[in-house]
């Protein structure tokens, strides 16, 4: 990361996400659920809610009833990050059935042509508007071929329809093809290797509550910061954290460090030096502009995730009016001369 201010006051107040209690993780965490075939995503989420005894819960990225695999489940305050999960890239393993015999080499060559940008129209039975759109397939690998059955691994943008992709490959081969079975193996940074079954969640919670053994449940819960791993990061000075928690935008003077080459208007995660998520915001300046500036708003804060008072108040009002339009406490961005 690039250091904007090397003389920033050391962070002595925060709490690393890895040090949170199980209760805190249930209040602001995420679970990679291994959804079985059969139930809808909403049903699986409801069962997870009952198993973990949480009030607020949501899933990120619907899987059809006959599709299995990784279904991110957001808990507590992490529900407000569901849209980030929905936009994360995905990986699938798919069983495709060809309608006529095709040589393996020809299948591999033809399937490889679908890596890159492709055009798709959502199927008739879909929850989105049926219009032509562009999606990116970053990887498409033929894992195995047995007769007319081919096992594919596909890494792609969110919203890519694998059933339609199979049909398009079959059309390009001139023989036709359809999807027989599908499993999601990754959603963003969450993989099937760390995914938990519904029975795992139920048993792990009982072990924690009735036996005082939290290790199993802790291993299944991840802090909400895991959801923003794909986003560029801006590290906020500890003196400006509480002002952001009160709704202030982040000033250039409140920036301690930031990722290289962040574009203006890009969505970014505002973090503490201890790795805690403070807020999500839109970059008002690019990285290069922030590094060369001494004042101005660096990030327009969209939503605050951290509780007020978690960091000490180190800002003061520039007027008697709190939360003036165009600024944070007192109308001042966090980190400017009136912001700490």
PDB file of C-alpha atoms in Angstrom, residues 55-330:
ATOM      1  CA  UNK A  55     -32.331 -12.483  13.634  1.00  0.00           C
ATOM      2  CA  UNK A  56     -30.875 -10.757  10.568  1.00  0.00           C
ATOM      3  CA  UNK A  57     -29.658 -13.016   7.777  1.00  0.00           C
ATOM      4  CA  UNK A  58     -29.436 -13.003   3.975  1.00  0.00           C
ATOM      5  CA  UNK A  59     -27.805 -14.991   1.200  1.00  0.00           C
ATOM      6  CA  UNK A  60     -25.549 -13.697  -1.538  1.00  0.00           C
ATOM      7  CA  UNK A  61     -26.260 -15.181  -4.960  1.00  0.00           C
ATOM      8  CA  UNK A  62     -29.279 -17.401  -5.576  1.00  0.00           C
ATOM      9  CA  UNK A  63     -28.708 -21.041  -6.481  1.00  0.00           C
ATOM     10  CA  UNK A  64     -31.520 -22.937  -8.204  1.00  0.00           C
ATOM     11  CA  UNK A  65     -33.032 -25.812  -6.172  1.00  0.00           C
ATOM     12  CA  UNK A  66     -31.243 -28.449  -8.260  1.00  0.00           C
ATOM     13  CA  UNK A  67     -27.861 -26.671  -7.982  1.00  0.00           C
ATOM     14  CA  UNK A  68     -25.532 -27.330  -5.047  1.00  0.00           C
ATOM     15  CA  UNK A  69     -22.460 -25.604  -3.692  1.00  0.00           C
ATOM     16  CA  UNK A  70     -21.190 -22.446  -2.041  1.00  0.00           C
ATOM     17  CA  UNK A  71     -23.913 -20.068  -0.849  1.00  0.00           C
ATOM     18  CA  UNK A  72     -22.559 -17.123   1.183  1.00  0.00           C
ATOM     19  CA  UNK A  73     -24.769 -16.380   4.204  1.00  0.00           C
ATOM     20  CA  UNK A  74     -24.484 -12.893   5.719  1.00  0.00           C
ATOM     21  CA  UNK A  75     -25.248 -12.491   9.427  1.00  0.00           C
ATOM     22  CA  UNK A  76     -26.251  -9.405  11.440  1.00  0.00           C
ATOM     23  CA  UNK A  77     -24.649  -6.180  10.231  1.00  0.00           C
ATOM     24  CA  UNK A  78     -23.009  -8.071   7.353  1.00  0.00           C
ATOM     25  CA  UNK A  79     -26.462  -8.210   5.699  1.00  0.00           C
ATOM     26  CA  UNK A  80     -25.733  -4.669   4.501  1.00  0.00           C
ATOM     27  CA  UNK A  81     -22.880  -6.072   2.375  1.00  0.00           C
ATOM     28  CA  UNK A  82     -25.027  -8.574   0.472  1.00  0.00           C
ATOM     29  CA  UNK A  83     -24.814  -6.569  -2.751  1.00  0.00           C
ATOM     30  CA  UNK A  84     -21.016  -6.899  -2.730  1.00  0.00           C
ATOM     31  CA  UNK A  85     -21.358 -10.682  -2.454  1.00  0.00           C
ATOM     32  CA  UNK A  86     -23.827 -10.705  -5.346  1.00  0.00           C
ATOM     33  CA  UNK A  87     -21.347  -8.922  -7.628  1.00  0.00           C
ATOM     34  CA  UNK A  88     -18.361 -11.164  -6.775  1.00  0.00           C
ATOM     35  CA  UNK A  89     -17.017 -13.523  -9.439  1.00  0.00           C
ATOM     36  CA  UNK A  90     -17.984 -17.196  -9.283  1.00  0.00           C
ATOM     37  CA  UNK A  91     -16.601 -20.623 -10.176  1.00  0.00           C
ATOM     38  CA  UNK A  92     -18.628 -23.684 -11.165  1.00  0.00           C
ATOM     39  CA  UNK A  93     -18.134 -27.321 -12.047  1.00  0.00           C
ATOM     40  CA  UNK A  94     -20.675 -28.372 -14.665  1.00  0.00           C
ATOM     41  CA  UNK A  95     -21.679 -31.671 -16.265  1.00  0.00           C
ATOM     42  CA  UNK A  96     -22.573 -31.014 -19.901  1.00  0.00           C
ATOM     43  CA  UNK A  97     -24.154 -33.656 -22.143  1.00  0.00           C
ATOM     44  CA  UNK A  98     -23.551 -33.560 -25.892  1.00  0.00           C
ATOM     45  CA  UNK A  99     -26.338 -34.699 -28.218  1.00  0.00           C
ATOM     46  CA  UNK A 100     -23.956 -36.482 -30.612  1.00  0.00           C
ATOM     47  CA  UNK A 101     -20.460 -37.952 -30.385  1.00  0.00           C
ATOM     48  CA  UNK A 102     -17.685 -35.362 -30.698  1.00  0.00           C
ATOM     49  CA  UNK A 103     -13.921 -35.834 -30.673  1.00  0.00           C
ATOM     50  CA  UNK A 104     -12.354 -34.636 -27.429  1.00  0.00           C
ATOM     51  CA  UNK A 105      -9.819 -32.378 -29.173  1.00  0.00           C
ATOM     52  CA  UNK A 106     -12.595 -30.613 -31.060  1.00  0.00           C
ATOM     53  CA  UNK A 107     -14.588 -30.174 -27.851  1.00  0.00           C
ATOM     54  CA  UNK A 108     -11.589 -28.697 -26.027  1.00  0.00           C
ATOM     55  CA  UNK A 109     -10.803 -26.289 -28.883  1.00  0.00           C
ATOM     56  CA  UNK A 110     -14.398 -25.138 -29.238  1.00  0.00           C
ATOM     57  CA  UNK A 111     -14.988 -24.707 -25.495  1.00  0.00           C
ATOM     58  CA  UNK A 112     -11.780 -22.699 -25.229  1.00  0.00           C
ATOM     59  CA  UNK A 113     -13.192 -20.128 -27.642  1.00  0.00           C
ATOM     60  CA  UNK A 114     -15.792 -19.184 -25.019  1.00  0.00           C
ATOM     61  CA  UNK A 115     -13.141 -17.886 -22.599  1.00  0.00           C
ATOM     62  CA  UNK A 116     -13.237 -14.088 -22.593  1.00  0.00           C
ATOM     63  CA  UNK A 117     -16.170 -11.758 -23.177  1.00  0.00           C
ATOM     64  CA  UNK A 118     -19.381 -13.470 -24.279  1.00  0.00           C
ATOM     65  CA  UNK A 119     -22.918 -12.319 -25.076  1.00  0.00           C
ATOM     66  CA  UNK A 120     -25.823 -13.884 -23.192  1.00  0.00           C
ATOM     67  CA  UNK A 121     -29.573 -13.466 -22.943  1.00  0.00           C
ATOM     68  CA  UNK A 122     -31.064 -14.647 -19.615  1.00  0.00           C
ATOM     69  CA  UNK A 123     -33.347 -17.674 -19.961  1.00  0.00           C
ATOM     70  CA  UNK A 124     -37.136 -17.301 -19.916  1.00  0.00           C
ATOM     71  CA  UNK A 125     -37.334 -18.499 -16.309  1.00  0.00           C
ATOM     72  CA  UNK A 126     -35.050 -15.944 -14.695  1.00  0.00           C
ATOM     73  CA  UNK A 127     -35.428 -13.156 -12.156  1.00  0.00           C
ATOM     74  CA  UNK A 128     -33.861 -10.495 -14.390  1.00  0.00           C
ATOM     75  CA  UNK A 129     -34.945  -8.660 -17.519  1.00  0.00           C
ATOM     76  CA  UNK A 130     -34.337 -10.659 -20.696  1.00  0.00           C
ATOM     77  CA  UNK A 131     -31.943  -8.490 -22.661  1.00  0.00           C
ATOM     78  CA  UNK A 132     -28.601  -9.141 -24.323  1.00  0.00           C
ATOM     79  CA  UNK A 133     -25.671  -8.497 -21.983  1.00  0.00           C
ATOM     80  CA  UNK A 134     -21.922  -9.052 -21.836  1.00  0.00           C
ATOM     81  CA  UNK A 135     -20.266 -11.364 -19.313  1.00  0.00           C
ATOM     82  CA  UNK A 136     -16.619 -12.391 -18.912  1.00  0.00           C
ATOM     83  CA  UNK A 137     -15.550 -16.017 -18.641  1.00  0.00           C
ATOM     84  CA  UNK A 138     -12.055 -15.814 -17.175  1.00  0.00           C
ATOM     85  CA  UNK A 139     -11.393 -19.575 -17.341  1.00  0.00           C
ATOM     86  CA  UNK A 140     -13.080 -22.501 -19.070  1.00  0.00           C
ATOM     87  CA  UNK A 141     -11.421 -25.896 -18.665  1.00  0.00           C
ATOM     88  CA  UNK A 142     -12.561 -29.313 -19.873  1.00  0.00           C
ATOM     89  CA  UNK A 143     -11.726 -31.536 -16.883  1.00  0.00           C
ATOM     90  CA  UNK A 144     -12.916 -34.908 -18.180  1.00  0.00           C
ATOM     91  CA  UNK A 145     -14.825 -36.464 -21.075  1.00  0.00           C
ATOM     92  CA  UNK A 146     -16.672 -39.788 -20.953  1.00  0.00           C
ATOM     93  CA  UNK A 147     -18.661 -40.579 -24.067  1.00  0.00           C
ATOM     94  CA  UNK A 148     -21.059 -37.684 -24.582  1.00  0.00           C
ATOM     95  CA  UNK A 149     -20.631 -36.344 -21.028  1.00  0.00           C
ATOM     96  CA  UNK A 150     -18.090 -33.561 -20.396  1.00  0.00           C
ATOM     97  CA  UNK A 151     -17.084 -32.115 -17.022  1.00  0.00           C
ATOM     98  CA  UNK A 152     -16.290 -28.398 -17.225  1.00  0.00           C
ATOM     99  CA  UNK A 153     -14.784 -25.909 -14.765  1.00  0.00           C
ATOM    100  CA  UNK A 154     -15.917 -22.336 -15.376  1.00  0.00           C
ATOM    101  CA  UNK A 155     -14.711 -19.144 -13.663  1.00  0.00           C
ATOM    102  CA  UNK A 156     -16.891 -16.206 -14.628  1.00  0.00           C
ATOM    103  CA  UNK A 157     -18.591 -12.943 -13.760  1.00  0.00           C
ATOM    104  CA  UNK A 158     -21.605 -12.892 -11.488  1.00  0.00           C
ATOM    105  CA  UNK A 159     -24.790 -13.336 -13.484  1.00  0.00           C
ATOM    106  CA  UNK A 160     -23.320 -15.728 -16.049  1.00  0.00           C
ATOM    107  CA  UNK A 161     -25.803 -18.463 -16.987  1.00  0.00           C
ATOM    108  CA  UNK A 162     -23.967 -21.795 -17.241  1.00  0.00           C
ATOM    109  CA  UNK A 163     -27.012 -23.532 -18.732  1.00  0.00           C
ATOM    110  CA  UNK A 164     -26.992 -21.022 -21.588  1.00  0.00           C
ATOM    111  CA  UNK A 165     -23.218 -21.399 -21.940  1.00  0.00           C
ATOM    112  CA  UNK A 166     -23.591 -25.173 -22.410  1.00  0.00           C
ATOM    113  CA  UNK A 167     -26.246 -24.632 -25.076  1.00  0.00           C
ATOM    114  CA  UNK A 168     -23.994 -22.146 -26.894  1.00  0.00           C
ATOM    115  CA  UNK A 169     -21.044 -24.574 -26.840  1.00  0.00           C
ATOM    116  CA  UNK A 170     -23.294 -27.305 -28.259  1.00  0.00           C
ATOM    117  CA  UNK A 171     -24.467 -24.992 -31.021  1.00  0.00           C
ATOM    118  CA  UNK A 172     -20.874 -24.064 -31.884  1.00  0.00           C
ATOM    119  CA  UNK A 173     -20.017 -27.780 -32.084  1.00  0.00           C
ATOM    120  CA  UNK A 174     -22.980 -28.348 -34.391  1.00  0.00           C
ATOM    121  CA  UNK A 175     -24.374 -31.173 -32.275  1.00  0.00           C
ATOM    122  CA  UNK A 176     -26.293 -29.486 -29.477  1.00  0.00           C
ATOM    123  CA  UNK A 177     -25.684 -29.808 -25.726  1.00  0.00           C
ATOM    124  CA  UNK A 178     -27.441 -29.269 -22.417  1.00  0.00           C
ATOM    125  CA  UNK A 179     -26.445 -28.891 -18.783  1.00  0.00           C
ATOM    126  CA  UNK A 180     -27.144 -31.971 -16.656  1.00  0.00           C
ATOM    127  CA  UNK A 181     -25.750 -30.963 -13.266  1.00  0.00           C
ATOM    128  CA  UNK A 182     -24.136 -27.880 -11.718  1.00  0.00           C
ATOM    129  CA  UNK A 183     -22.194 -27.121  -8.551  1.00  0.00           C
ATOM    130  CA  UNK A 184     -20.813 -23.745  -7.446  1.00  0.00           C
ATOM    131  CA  UNK A 185     -17.304 -24.273  -6.055  1.00  0.00           C
ATOM    132  CA  UNK A 186     -16.435 -20.650  -5.292  1.00  0.00           C
ATOM    133  CA  UNK A 187     -18.143 -17.323  -4.652  1.00  0.00           C
ATOM    134  CA  UNK A 188     -15.692 -14.456  -4.331  1.00  0.00           C
ATOM    135  CA  UNK A 189     -13.064 -15.597  -1.826  1.00  0.00           C
ATOM    136  CA  UNK A 190     -15.256 -18.370  -0.374  1.00  0.00           C
ATOM    137  CA  UNK A 191     -14.530 -21.877  -1.613  1.00  0.00           C
ATOM    138  CA  UNK A 192     -16.166 -25.263  -1.151  1.00  0.00           C
ATOM    139  CA  UNK A 193     -13.137 -26.393   0.897  1.00  0.00           C
ATOM    140  CA  UNK A 194     -14.271 -24.155   3.762  1.00  0.00           C
ATOM    141  CA  UNK A 195     -18.036 -24.520   3.211  1.00  0.00           C
ATOM    142  CA  UNK A 196     -20.221 -25.895   6.010  1.00  0.00           C
ATOM    143  CA  UNK A 197     -23.313 -28.068   5.710  1.00  0.00           C
ATOM    144  CA  UNK A 198     -26.541 -27.203   7.507  1.00  0.00           C
ATOM    145  CA  UNK A 199     -25.880 -30.105   9.865  1.00  0.00           C
ATOM    146  CA  UNK A 200     -22.432 -28.670  10.629  1.00  0.00           C
ATOM    147  CA  UNK A 201     -23.990 -25.346  11.628  1.00  0.00           C
ATOM    148  CA  UNK A 202     -26.589 -27.018  13.838  1.00  0.00           C
ATOM    149  CA  UNK A 203     -24.098 -29.255  15.644  1.00  0.00           C
ATOM    150  CA  UNK A 204     -21.403 -26.577  16.013  1.00  0.00           C
ATOM    151  CA  UNK A 205     -23.898 -24.185  17.614  1.00  0.00           C
ATOM    152  CA  UNK A 206     -25.023 -26.886  20.090  1.00  0.00           C
ATOM    153  CA  UNK A 207     -21.381 -27.651  20.968  1.00  0.00           C
ATOM    154  CA  UNK A 208     -20.847 -23.948  21.726  1.00  0.00           C
ATOM    155  CA  UNK A 209     -24.027 -23.324  23.696  1.00  0.00           C
ATOM    156  CA  UNK A 210     -24.378 -26.562  25.630  1.00  0.00           C
ATOM    157  CA  UNK A 211     -20.781 -27.721  25.995  1.00  0.00           C
ATOM    158  CA  UNK A 212     -18.870 -24.442  25.913  1.00  0.00           C
ATOM    159  CA  UNK A 213     -16.732 -25.679  23.015  1.00  0.00           C
ATOM    160  CA  UNK A 214     -16.516 -22.835  20.503  1.00  0.00           C
ATOM    161  CA  UNK A 215     -13.703 -24.081  18.253  1.00  0.00           C
ATOM    162  CA  UNK A 216     -15.910 -25.772  15.661  1.00  0.00           C
ATOM    163  CA  UNK A 217     -18.353 -22.874  15.305  1.00  0.00           C
ATOM    164  CA  UNK A 218     -15.531 -20.333  15.224  1.00  0.00           C
ATOM    165  CA  UNK A 219     -13.916 -22.235  12.344  1.00  0.00           C
ATOM    166  CA  UNK A 220     -17.150 -21.899  10.318  1.00  0.00           C
ATOM    167  CA  UNK A 221     -17.685 -18.181  10.955  1.00  0.00           C
ATOM    168  CA  UNK A 222     -15.717 -15.495   9.131  1.00  0.00           C
ATOM    169  CA  UNK A 223     -15.741 -11.778   9.993  1.00  0.00           C
ATOM    170  CA  UNK A 224     -17.671  -9.493   7.665  1.00  0.00           C
ATOM    171  CA  UNK A 225     -14.340  -8.098   6.437  1.00  0.00           C
ATOM    172  CA  UNK A 226     -14.051 -11.247   4.293  1.00  0.00           C
ATOM    173  CA  UNK A 227     -16.805  -9.858   2.063  1.00  0.00           C
ATOM    174  CA  UNK A 228     -14.810  -6.759   1.093  1.00  0.00           C
ATOM    175  CA  UNK A 229     -11.592  -8.598   0.198  1.00  0.00           C
ATOM    176  CA  UNK A 230     -12.112  -7.906  -3.548  1.00  0.00           C
ATOM    177  CA  UNK A 231     -12.499  -4.142  -2.964  1.00  0.00           C
ATOM    178  CA  UNK A 232      -9.620  -1.645  -2.920  1.00  0.00           C
ATOM    179  CA  UNK A 233      -8.741  -0.473   0.599  1.00  0.00           C
ATOM    180  CA  UNK A 234      -8.206   2.908   2.246  1.00  0.00           C
ATOM    181  CA  UNK A 235      -6.670   2.853   5.740  1.00  0.00           C
ATOM    182  CA  UNK A 236      -8.136   5.629   7.900  1.00  0.00           C
ATOM    183  CA  UNK A 237      -6.198   7.442  10.602  1.00  0.00           C
ATOM    184  CA  UNK A 238      -7.430   6.473  14.086  1.00  0.00           C
ATOM    185  CA  UNK A 239      -8.108  10.152  14.758  1.00  0.00           C
ATOM    186  CA  UNK A 240     -10.696  10.217  11.955  1.00  0.00           C
ATOM    187  CA  UNK A 241     -12.431   6.857  12.503  1.00  0.00           C
ATOM    188  CA  UNK A 242     -15.185   8.014  14.873  1.00  0.00           C
ATOM    189  CA  UNK A 243     -16.033  10.974  12.650  1.00  0.00           C
ATOM    190  CA  UNK A 244     -16.634   8.561   9.756  1.00  0.00           C
ATOM    191  CA  UNK A 245     -18.801   6.476  12.105  1.00  0.00           C
ATOM    192  CA  UNK A 246     -20.905   9.610  12.660  1.00  0.00           C
ATOM    193  CA  UNK A 247     -21.467  10.008   8.919  1.00  0.00           C
ATOM    194  CA  UNK A 248     -18.572  12.213   7.833  1.00  0.00           C
ATOM    195  CA  UNK A 249     -16.949  11.790   4.450  1.00  0.00           C
ATOM    196  CA  UNK A 250     -13.225  11.021   4.572  1.00  0.00           C
ATOM    197  CA  UNK A 251     -10.863  13.921   3.979  1.00  0.00           C
ATOM    198  CA  UNK A 252      -7.450  13.566   2.348  1.00  0.00           C
ATOM    199  CA  UNK A 253      -5.976  14.498   5.728  1.00  0.00           C
ATOM    200  CA  UNK A 254      -7.698  11.502   7.291  1.00  0.00           C
ATOM    201  CA  UNK A 255      -5.996   8.983   4.973  1.00  0.00           C
ATOM    202  CA  UNK A 256      -3.124   6.974   6.425  1.00  0.00           C
ATOM    203  CA  UNK A 257      -2.540   4.470   3.576  1.00  0.00           C
ATOM    204  CA  UNK A 258      -4.343   3.265   0.464  1.00  0.00           C
ATOM    205  CA  UNK A 259      -4.052   0.759  -2.347  1.00  0.00           C
ATOM    206  CA  UNK A 260      -2.189   1.771  -5.456  1.00  0.00           C
ATOM    207  CA  UNK A 261      -4.073   2.770  -8.606  1.00  0.00           C
ATOM    208  CA  UNK A 262      -7.627   3.152  -7.255  1.00  0.00           C
ATOM    209  CA  UNK A 263      -9.817   4.911  -9.803  1.00  0.00           C
ATOM    210  CA  UNK A 264     -12.084   7.851  -9.059  1.00  0.00           C
ATOM    211  CA  UNK A 265     -15.702   6.742  -8.388  1.00  0.00           C
ATOM    212  CA  UNK A 266     -14.569   3.188  -7.585  1.00  0.00           C
ATOM    213  CA  UNK A 267     -16.200   1.469  -4.613  1.00  0.00           C
ATOM    214  CA  UNK A 268     -13.692   1.160  -1.756  1.00  0.00           C
ATOM    215  CA  UNK A 269     -13.549  -0.240   1.770  1.00  0.00           C
ATOM    216  CA  UNK A 270     -12.500   2.111   4.571  1.00  0.00           C
ATOM    217  CA  UNK A 271     -10.476   0.130   7.102  1.00  0.00           C
ATOM    218  CA  UNK A 272      -8.582   0.690  10.330  1.00  0.00           C
ATOM    219  CA  UNK A 273      -4.904  -0.225  10.648  1.00  0.00           C
ATOM    220  CA  UNK A 274      -6.060  -3.275  12.648  1.00  0.00           C
ATOM    221  CA  UNK A 275      -8.086  -4.577   9.711  1.00  0.00           C
ATOM    222  CA  UNK A 276     -11.563  -3.555  10.905  1.00  0.00           C
ATOM    223  CA  UNK A 277     -14.150  -2.447   8.358  1.00  0.00           C
ATOM    224  CA  UNK A 278     -15.395   1.068   9.072  1.00  0.00           C
ATOM    225  CA  UNK A 279     -17.484   1.902   6.031  1.00  0.00           C
ATOM    226  CA  UNK A 280     -17.989   1.518   2.291  1.00  0.00           C
ATOM    227  CA  UNK A 281     -17.626   4.553   0.084  1.00  0.00           C
ATOM    228  CA  UNK A 282     -17.102   5.904  -3.397  1.00  0.00           C
ATOM    229  CA  UNK A 283     -13.701   7.375  -4.252  1.00  0.00           C
ATOM    230  CA  UNK A 284     -13.970  11.125  -4.757  1.00  0.00           C
ATOM    231  CA  UNK A 285     -10.347  11.162  -5.950  1.00  0.00           C
ATOM    232  CA  UNK A 286      -8.011   8.652  -7.548  1.00  0.00           C
ATOM    233  CA  UNK A 287      -5.002   7.313  -5.654  1.00  0.00           C
ATOM    234  CA  UNK A 288      -2.602   9.600  -7.524  1.00  0.00           C
ATOM    235  CA  UNK A 289      -4.772  12.654  -6.781  1.00  0.00           C
ATOM    236  CA  UNK A 290      -4.961  11.806  -3.063  1.00  0.00           C
ATOM    237  CA  UNK A 291      -1.197  11.325  -2.858  1.00  0.00           C
ATOM    238  CA  UNK A 292      -0.586  14.730  -4.418  1.00  0.00           C
ATOM    239  CA  UNK A 293      -3.272  16.661  -2.489  1.00  0.00           C
ATOM    240  CA  UNK A 294      -3.300  18.226   0.970  1.00  0.00           C
ATOM    241  CA  UNK A 295      -7.028  18.854   1.287  1.00  0.00           C
ATOM    242  CA  UNK A 296     -10.422  17.911  -0.087  1.00  0.00           C
ATOM    243  CA  UNK A 297     -12.748  14.922   0.224  1.00  0.00           C
ATOM    244  CA  UNK A 298     -11.017  11.636  -0.626  1.00  0.00           C
ATOM    245  CA  UNK A 299     -13.951   9.237  -0.161  1.00  0.00           C
ATOM    246  CA  UNK A 300     -17.706   9.853  -0.164  1.00  0.00           C
ATOM    247  CA  UNK A 301     -19.057   7.511   2.511  1.00  0.00           C
ATOM    248  CA  UNK A 302     -22.095   5.490   1.403  1.00  0.00           C
ATOM    249  CA  UNK A 303     -22.742   3.201   4.389  1.00  0.00           C
ATOM    250  CA  UNK A 304     -21.180   2.887   7.836  1.00  0.00           C
ATOM    251  CA  UNK A 305     -20.667  -0.560   9.373  1.00  0.00           C
ATOM    252  CA  UNK A 306     -18.718   0.259  12.539  1.00  0.00           C
ATOM    253  CA  UNK A 307     -20.540   1.282  15.712  1.00  0.00           C
ATOM    254  CA  UNK A 308     -20.100   4.813  17.041  1.00  0.00           C
ATOM    255  CA  UNK A 309     -17.842   5.000  20.067  1.00  0.00           C
ATOM    256  CA  UNK A 310     -15.737   1.980  19.108  1.00  0.00           C
ATOM    257  CA  UNK A 311     -12.902   4.472  18.584  1.00  0.00           C
ATOM    258  CA  UNK A 312     -12.582   7.590  20.781  1.00  0.00           C
ATOM    259  CA  UNK A 313     -13.977  10.866  19.558  1.00  0.00           C
ATOM    260  CA  UNK A 314     -11.085  13.005  18.332  1.00  0.00           C
ATOM    261  CA  UNK A 315     -12.990  15.525  16.266  1.00  0.00           C
ATOM    262  CA  UNK A 316     -14.778  18.717  17.223  1.00  0.00           C
ATOM    263  CA  UNK A 317     -17.707  20.600  15.710  1.00  0.00           C
ATOM    264  CA  UNK A 318     -16.949  23.514  13.408  1.00  0.00           C
ATOM    265  CA  UNK A 319     -20.522  24.789  13.993  1.00  0.00           C
ATOM    266  CA  UNK A 320     -23.314  24.148  16.450  1.00  0.00           C
ATOM    267  CA  UNK A 321     -25.174  22.059  13.866  1.00  0.00           C
ATOM    268  CA  UNK A 322     -24.320  18.369  13.724  1.00  0.00           C
ATOM    269  CA  UNK A 323     -24.490  16.549  10.405  1.00  0.00           C
ATOM    270  CA  UNK A 324     -24.796  19.511   8.058  1.00  0.00           C
ATOM    271  CA  UNK A 325     -25.470  18.562   4.426  1.00  0.00           C
ATOM    272  CA  UNK A 326     -22.256  18.141   2.465  1.00  0.00           C
ATOM    273  CA  UNK A 327     -20.173  17.027   5.423  1.00  0.00           C
ATOM    274  CA  UNK A 328     -20.055  14.937   8.535  1.00  0.00           C
ATOM    275  CA  UNK A 329     -20.123  16.124  12.128  1.00  0.00           C
ATOM    276  CA  UNK A 330     -20.401  19.887  11.912  1.00  0.00           C
TER     277      UNK A 330
END
